[in-house]
């Protein structure tokens, strides 16, 4: 299926370019030195691009162009595609592109002087008679040494936004993000030891300061940290494990020696651990905030962070971006409220922003009042911008300012925004859409088989997508969120909830034995173990999976499982806890009523009951895509499911799908291994596994895309591909069937005019009760997902977008939802 005359892959081009970049300076200017000795100096003209390299050639140092005639003196990784800067001397004071120089002065200090000889930066090591040379060590540490190799000054003491392995973060050191992607200048986010000895992330912007990690709604201990150890020391080791004195501990998903790593506070406020792959790409192997919208200050005042499904900022209805080129400045009202005056209360009404939350800036908190009264509290108060009301407890929060806004299906909170009575309301539906630019496609993705229709209109798509997310909220229970902020004592009920919401519990084996009545009710059995139904003491019904084949020690298991436990999405089975005692390894997760998709879809005995309807099938296709998208992109980038199949898709009462067993690929990983990209042994299930498993290629999220394609076809047809494919192709070899089938379907799709073959393809049990256009779309997507050449398969991101573009139903719901309160 792959085209034989393809252009060379971009990575080859990049490598060549890189080679050129490395070689050019060799001819154009003096070759890189291994050290700069006392008394010598180099100007920008001499030293751009590279002037020092480390002995093993993994780091380079020199002048790095940050503007049209502006340079920074930096250390970067030699072998990454694109320049990845690890340290910068003068990030906020770039120097002129002519006559600026770096000089090792006779007095022993190294200084960076601008064109006018003004000292922009210095090592402050002078006067020091013993200073001998400036050298770049293999760790990426730029040092001033004496003759014996003793360090007199080191760049490791003044990091910018990145920590390298063995470079500690200490009391006087903080990482500061850069202001935008690829820029040198300092931004507003910091990673630092707070005065109570805890490592935190803070947004320290022009308007507000706000700590957002670890979770500010919990105490230090609930967050798994401690504040009693005042040594304030944390370091990433060569194996990819980070350990700090406040008990912050995490490790790269590809733990092990021999990999280049960096811990970077990115411009978006998220702290990420990266590993450099052999082809020069950076792979995220750990991230502080799985959901980016939890970062504070991202969208400025009044701005709302939304997933559409890519993370972006938007303005609430009646607001517009304050500065079209800068989200830090947030949104402002289109029409002034004109506060004050006796008629103020009568001039305003409230608009519900479902599933939205603004963190902090409470004017007041009033418990147990009616919704109407809560509204009146805000209505009568000129400084109140909005309120949050919790049905059930009747707690009412009025807000003086709207910061740290986010909207997502797991927010569990509605905001009621004060708006003027007539004016803004008319424009509501168009206002609540993301203002940002179109999403960028992964280059090379998007199979020719998937035709975007000519009538396709991006702005409508965004509209639909944001509408879809708004709609989801209708089904989400009321927010508990505000209960847990500082200074409010939780009641007994809330404490119970907190135990649940602080995610995760370690169960004893005895507890689980009791809950499952000694493992009596088996729900199913798979390669990784058997699943039993159980009831916990608090009457939650759970599914308990008994893992076989886990060879990890308790601590490693705990580390892995707690990562999986943090994952929370409506299309993923929620994990409640685990048990790890002696040789027992069990996972406790949410129990999903309707069982797995294969039973409902394929079961011949269910002929008496109605087959799964088309609407449900489409819903399942969308839900599974969203779940996988979340695993691949929105949560931790490294979660690859590796075993997507109908058995692992569970359905709840409303046929909302929930993917089970994600993360198992990681738990069951054997031996040291070199990380998720290189899971060594074949996982997955025959008939659903992508060709690259057999070819021994690195495994990426695209294996899930492939399996998802198979599941899509099976949902259309209502039976296993391996069973029905023989009607379409003349082979029975499972491995051959998919390839041939795809070719056949592709040809049919290319014929365009006549779509009657799709009718023949769709499950006959539906008696023609389906949407032909949707069915064609699903087949198109499936065929694209099944491309043998994985770079031609779409990402889950584009799959979700394609599916949602057809979900016109959400339009009607959208209008219903944004009525005024
Ligand atoms: C405090 O943290 C340091 C650095 O991680 C560690 O070496 C030391 O043992 C800790 N002290 C206590 C009392 O736990
Ligand atoms: C908008 O933001 C950009 C970038 O921060 C800034 O240069 C510009 O001056 C701002 N414009 C206004 C009108 O404030
Ligand atoms: C509604 O939006 C349109 C176009 O965006 C604008 O021209 C109009 O003034 C707005 N109406 C109100 C009442 O804000
Ligand atoms: C959107 O992208 C286009 C081209 O990529 C650019 O010209 C435009 O300024 C961008 N708009 C915003 C609001 O960022």
Short mmCIF file of C-alpha atoms in Angstrom, two decimals, residues 319-616:
data_model
loop_
_atom_site.label_atom_id
_atom_site.label_comp_id
_atom_site.label_asym_id
_atom_site.label_seq_id
_atom_site.Cartn_x
_atom_site.Cartn_y
_atom_site.Cartn_z
CA UNK A 319 -15.73 39.17 26.20
CA UNK A 320 -12.94 39.57 23.69
CA UNK A 321 -9.19 39.16 23.81
CA UNK A 322 -7.62 42.20 25.44
CA UNK A 323 -4.55 41.96 23.23
CA UNK A 324 -4.92 39.81 20.17
CA UNK A 325 -1.27 38.77 20.32
CA UNK A 326 -0.93 38.06 24.02
CA UNK A 327 -3.07 35.78 26.16
CA UNK A 328 -1.33 37.00 29.32
CA UNK A 329 -3.52 40.04 29.03
CA UNK A 330 -6.63 37.86 28.99
CA UNK A 331 -10.09 38.96 27.94
CA UNK A 332 -12.09 42.11 28.54
CA UNK A 333 -15.79 42.88 28.38
CA UNK A 334 -17.01 44.13 25.06
CA UNK A 335 -19.42 46.48 26.78
CA UNK A 336 -18.69 48.13 30.08
CA UNK A 337 -20.98 46.96 32.87
CA UNK A 338 -21.13 50.50 34.22
CA UNK A 339 -21.11 49.42 37.82
CA UNK A 340 -23.01 51.26 40.50
CA UNK A 341 -26.27 53.07 40.30
CA UNK A 342 -29.51 51.95 41.87
CA UNK A 343 -30.61 50.13 38.78
CA UNK A 344 -27.51 47.92 38.63
CA UNK A 345 -29.24 44.82 40.03
CA UNK A 346 -32.02 45.15 37.49
CA UNK A 347 -29.69 45.62 34.55
CA UNK A 348 -27.84 42.36 34.97
CA UNK A 349 -28.59 38.70 34.53
CA UNK A 350 -26.51 35.56 34.68
CA UNK A 351 -25.22 33.25 32.07
CA UNK A 352 -24.28 29.71 32.93
CA UNK A 353 -20.87 28.54 31.78
CA UNK A 354 -21.24 24.84 32.34
CA UNK A 355 -18.31 22.75 33.45
CA UNK A 356 -16.18 25.80 33.98
CA UNK A 357 -14.21 26.96 36.94
CA UNK A 358 -12.18 29.97 37.96
CA UNK A 359 -9.72 29.29 40.72
CA UNK A 360 -9.32 31.76 43.59
CA UNK A 361 -10.51 35.36 44.11
CA UNK A 362 -13.58 34.55 46.17
CA UNK A 363 -15.40 37.62 47.36
CA UNK A 364 -17.44 35.61 49.78
CA UNK A 365 -18.53 32.15 50.72
CA UNK A 366 -22.06 31.54 51.96
CA UNK A 367 -23.14 28.02 52.89
CA UNK A 368 -26.63 26.59 52.51
CA UNK A 369 -28.49 29.21 50.55
CA UNK A 370 -30.92 28.82 47.68
CA UNK A 371 -29.78 29.29 44.14
CA UNK A 372 -31.89 32.41 43.84
CA UNK A 373 -30.40 33.94 46.94
CA UNK A 374 -26.90 33.17 45.75
CA UNK A 375 -27.68 34.93 42.49
CA UNK A 376 -29.03 37.92 44.40
CA UNK A 377 -25.89 38.11 46.52
CA UNK A 378 -23.88 38.57 43.36
CA UNK A 379 -26.48 40.73 41.64
CA UNK A 380 -26.54 43.22 44.49
CA UNK A 381 -22.78 43.45 44.75
CA UNK A 382 -21.24 45.63 42.14
CA UNK A 383 -17.80 44.09 42.54
CA UNK A 384 -19.10 40.57 41.95
CA UNK A 385 -18.23 39.31 38.49
CA UNK A 386 -19.68 35.85 38.74
CA UNK A 387 -20.70 33.17 41.19
CA UNK A 388 -20.44 29.45 41.62
CA UNK A 389 -23.29 27.54 43.16
CA UNK A 390 -23.31 23.98 44.31
CA UNK A 391 -26.61 22.22 44.31
CA UNK A 392 -26.95 19.72 47.11
CA UNK A 393 -25.02 21.61 49.75
CA UNK A 394 -26.25 25.02 48.58
CA UNK A 395 -22.84 26.55 48.93
CA UNK A 396 -22.43 29.85 47.19
CA UNK A 397 -19.19 31.52 46.14
CA UNK A 398 -19.09 34.99 44.71
CA UNK A 399 -16.06 36.05 42.69
CA UNK A 400 -14.35 39.41 42.56
CA UNK A 401 -12.16 38.55 39.60
CA UNK A 402 -11.96 35.73 37.12
CA UNK A 403 -8.54 34.17 36.90
CA UNK A 404 -7.22 30.69 36.23
CA UNK A 405 -10.29 29.72 34.25
CA UNK A 406 -10.65 26.25 32.84
CA UNK A 407 -13.36 24.25 31.24
CA UNK A 408 -13.30 20.51 31.01
CA UNK A 409 -15.62 17.63 31.62
CA UNK A 410 -13.88 16.75 34.87
CA UNK A 411 -14.20 20.21 36.41
CA UNK A 412 -17.60 19.46 37.98
CA UNK A 413 -18.46 23.06 38.50
CA UNK A 414 -20.68 25.65 36.84
CA UNK A 415 -19.93 29.32 36.79
CA UNK A 416 -22.69 31.92 36.47
CA UNK A 417 -21.35 34.98 34.77
CA UNK A 418 -22.85 38.40 35.27
CA UNK A 419 -23.92 39.94 31.97
CA UNK A 420 -25.95 42.94 30.93
CA UNK A 421 -29.60 42.21 30.42
CA UNK A 422 -30.07 42.80 26.68
CA UNK A 423 -26.87 43.53 24.94
CA UNK A 424 -24.46 40.67 25.10
CA UNK A 425 -26.84 37.82 25.24
CA UNK A 426 -27.66 37.85 21.56
CA UNK A 427 -24.08 37.13 20.68
CA UNK A 428 -23.56 34.37 23.18
CA UNK A 429 -23.43 31.39 20.95
CA UNK A 430 -20.74 32.77 18.70
CA UNK A 431 -18.77 34.29 21.51
CA UNK A 432 -18.08 31.11 23.40
CA UNK A 433 -15.78 29.64 20.91
CA UNK A 434 -12.01 29.44 21.05
CA UNK A 435 -10.42 32.52 19.61
CA UNK A 436 -7.12 30.91 18.77
CA UNK A 437 -5.78 29.76 15.50
CA UNK A 438 -6.51 26.53 13.68
CA UNK A 439 -4.70 23.50 15.01
CA UNK A 440 -1.62 22.43 13.21
CA UNK A 441 -1.66 19.03 11.63
CA UNK A 442 1.17 16.66 12.18
CA UNK A 443 3.18 16.90 8.98
CA UNK A 444 2.66 14.02 6.63
CA UNK A 445 -0.48 12.89 8.36
CA UNK A 446 -3.88 12.58 6.82
CA UNK A 447 -4.39 9.89 4.31
CA UNK A 448 -5.62 10.75 0.85
CA UNK A 449 -8.47 8.39 1.55
CA UNK A 450 -9.94 10.88 3.98
CA UNK A 451 -11.46 13.68 2.02
CA UNK A 452 -12.44 16.79 3.84
CA UNK A 453 -15.64 17.89 2.27
CA UNK A 454 -15.61 21.15 0.38
CA UNK A 455 -18.27 22.59 2.65
CA UNK A 456 -16.07 21.98 5.64
CA UNK A 457 -15.64 25.12 7.67
CA UNK A 458 -13.15 25.40 10.49
CA UNK A 459 -14.97 27.99 12.51
CA UNK A 460 -18.01 25.75 12.61
CA UNK A 461 -15.84 22.88 13.67
CA UNK A 462 -14.54 24.80 16.64
CA UNK A 463 -18.00 25.83 17.42
CA UNK A 464 -19.17 22.24 17.41
CA UNK A 465 -16.21 21.04 19.36
CA UNK A 466 -16.56 23.56 22.13
CA UNK A 467 -20.27 22.93 22.10
CA UNK A 468 -19.61 19.27 22.51
CA UNK A 469 -17.56 19.85 25.58
CA UNK A 470 -20.18 22.13 27.01
CA UNK A 471 -22.78 19.50 26.42
CA UNK A 472 -20.87 16.90 28.30
CA UNK A 473 -21.32 18.85 31.44
CA UNK A 474 -25.00 18.29 31.57
CA UNK A 475 -24.21 14.79 32.59
CA UNK A 476 -21.60 15.58 35.13
CA UNK A 477 -22.46 15.85 38.77
CA UNK A 478 -22.20 19.04 40.72
CA UNK A 479 -18.87 20.45 41.77
CA UNK A 480 -17.35 19.62 45.09
CA UNK A 481 -14.31 21.49 44.25
CA UNK A 482 -14.62 24.61 46.31
CA UNK A 483 -14.90 22.70 49.55
CA UNK A 484 -11.27 21.98 49.73
CA UNK A 485 -9.73 25.31 49.58
CA UNK A 486 -7.74 26.71 52.44
CA UNK A 487 -9.37 27.57 55.70
CA UNK A 488 -12.60 25.65 55.29
CA UNK A 489 -13.02 22.63 57.45
CA UNK A 490 -14.45 19.75 55.52
CA UNK A 491 -17.39 17.91 56.97
CA UNK A 492 -17.41 14.16 57.45
CA UNK A 493 -19.10 13.56 54.13
CA UNK A 494 -16.55 15.68 52.37
CA UNK A 495 -13.71 13.90 54.04
CA UNK A 496 -15.08 10.71 52.61
CA UNK A 497 -15.09 12.29 49.22
CA UNK A 498 -11.61 13.60 49.67
CA UNK A 499 -10.35 10.13 50.28
CA UNK A 500 -11.81 9.15 46.98
CA UNK A 501 -10.73 12.21 45.11
CA UNK A 502 -7.21 12.24 46.42
CA UNK A 503 -7.49 9.45 43.98
CA UNK A 504 -6.18 6.50 45.20
CA UNK A 505 -6.04 4.01 47.91
CA UNK A 506 -3.75 1.18 48.77
CA UNK A 507 -5.89 -1.79 49.73
CA UNK A 508 -4.83 -4.76 51.79
CA UNK A 509 -5.23 -8.18 50.31
CA UNK A 510 -7.65 -9.08 53.08
CA UNK A 511 -9.90 -6.12 52.23
CA UNK A 512 -10.11 -7.20 48.64
CA UNK A 513 -10.70 -10.79 49.60
CA UNK A 514 -13.65 -9.61 51.62
CA UNK A 515 -14.93 -7.23 48.95
CA UNK A 516 -14.94 -9.93 46.31
CA UNK A 517 -16.21 -12.64 48.65
CA UNK A 518 -13.00 -14.51 48.15
CA UNK A 519 -12.88 -13.85 44.41
CA UNK A 520 -16.20 -15.48 43.73
CA UNK A 521 -17.77 -13.55 40.85
CA UNK A 522 -15.45 -13.70 37.91
CA UNK A 523 -16.32 -11.08 35.27
CA UNK A 524 -13.78 -12.07 32.70
CA UNK A 525 -10.29 -13.31 32.05
CA UNK A 526 -7.55 -12.02 29.79
CA UNK A 527 -3.86 -12.26 29.14
CA UNK A 528 -3.01 -10.08 32.08
CA UNK A 529 -5.24 -11.76 34.62
CA UNK A 530 -8.77 -12.42 35.79
CA UNK A 531 -11.29 -9.76 36.82
CA UNK A 532 -13.71 -10.13 39.73
CA UNK A 533 -16.68 -8.12 40.85
CA UNK A 534 -16.58 -6.77 44.37
CA UNK A 535 -18.30 -4.38 46.75
CA UNK A 536 -16.24 -2.11 49.00
CA UNK A 537 -17.18 -1.14 52.55
CA UNK A 538 -18.55 2.17 51.30
CA UNK A 539 -20.81 0.21 48.94
CA UNK A 540 -19.00 1.19 45.79
CA UNK A 541 -19.14 -1.63 43.27
CA UNK A 542 -15.72 -2.28 41.85
CA UNK A 543 -13.88 -4.53 39.46
CA UNK A 544 -10.78 -6.17 40.90
CA UNK A 545 -8.14 -7.38 38.52
CA UNK A 546 -5.66 -9.93 39.67
CA UNK A 547 -2.49 -9.44 37.67
CA UNK A 548 -0.35 -12.35 36.72
CA UNK A 549 3.10 -11.84 35.32
CA UNK A 550 4.12 -8.77 37.26
CA UNK A 551 7.73 -8.96 38.22
CA UNK A 552 8.21 -5.46 39.55
CA UNK A 553 9.08 -4.78 43.14
CA UNK A 554 6.57 -3.04 45.39
CA UNK A 555 7.99 0.44 45.02
CA UNK A 556 8.25 0.36 41.30
CA UNK A 557 4.74 -1.02 41.06
CA UNK A 558 3.47 1.73 43.34
CA UNK A 559 5.16 4.38 41.25
CA UNK A 560 3.66 3.10 38.02
CA UNK A 561 0.23 2.48 39.41
CA UNK A 562 -0.04 5.89 41.02
CA UNK A 563 0.60 7.47 37.65
CA UNK A 564 -2.18 5.43 36.10
CA UNK A 565 -4.37 6.30 39.08
CA UNK A 566 -4.11 10.00 38.30
CA UNK A 567 -5.57 9.55 34.88
CA UNK A 568 -9.15 10.71 34.90
CA UNK A 569 -11.28 10.97 31.81
CA UNK A 570 -14.88 10.03 31.16
CA UNK A 571 -13.85 7.58 28.44
CA UNK A 572 -11.26 5.78 30.52
CA UNK A 573 -12.04 3.34 33.28
CA UNK A 574 -11.28 5.07 36.57
CA UNK A 575 -8.78 3.39 38.82
CA UNK A 576 -9.63 3.51 42.51
CA UNK A 577 -6.65 1.79 44.00
CA UNK A 578 -4.41 -1.19 44.11
CA UNK A 579 -2.99 -3.84 46.34
CA UNK A 580 0.59 -4.94 46.43
CA UNK A 581 1.34 -7.43 49.16
CA UNK A 582 3.83 -10.24 48.97
CA UNK A 583 3.33 -11.71 45.50
CA UNK A 584 -0.19 -10.31 45.10
CA UNK A 585 -0.65 -7.49 42.60
CA UNK A 586 -4.25 -6.31 42.18
CA UNK A 587 -5.87 -3.30 40.60
CA UNK A 588 -9.18 -1.91 41.82
CA UNK A 589 -11.20 0.04 39.31
CA UNK A 590 -14.63 1.36 38.58
CA UNK A 591 -17.25 -1.26 37.70
CA UNK A 592 -18.91 -0.57 34.36
CA UNK A 593 -22.47 -1.91 34.08
CA UNK A 594 -22.96 -2.91 30.50
CA UNK A 595 -19.94 -5.13 30.06
CA UNK A 596 -17.59 -5.08 27.13
CA UNK A 597 -18.27 -4.12 23.53
CA UNK A 598 -17.49 -7.56 22.10
CA UNK A 599 -20.31 -9.18 24.08
CA UNK A 600 -22.88 -6.68 22.88
CA UNK A 601 -21.59 -6.36 19.35
CA UNK A 602 -20.76 -9.92 18.40
CA UNK A 603 -22.90 -12.08 20.61
CA UNK A 604 -25.05 -14.29 18.42
CA UNK A 605 -27.23 -15.37 21.34
CA UNK A 606 -28.35 -11.83 21.87
CA UNK A 607 -30.46 -12.12 18.73
CA UNK A 608 -33.54 -11.94 20.90
CA UNK A 609 -32.59 -8.52 22.19
CA UNK A 610 -32.06 -5.64 19.77
CA UNK A 611 -28.61 -5.23 18.22
CA UNK A 612 -26.51 -2.26 19.21
CA UNK A 613 -28.07 0.73 17.43
CA UNK A 614 -26.24 3.00 15.02
CA UNK A 615 -26.39 6.04 17.28
CA UNK A 616 -24.74 4.07 20.05
#
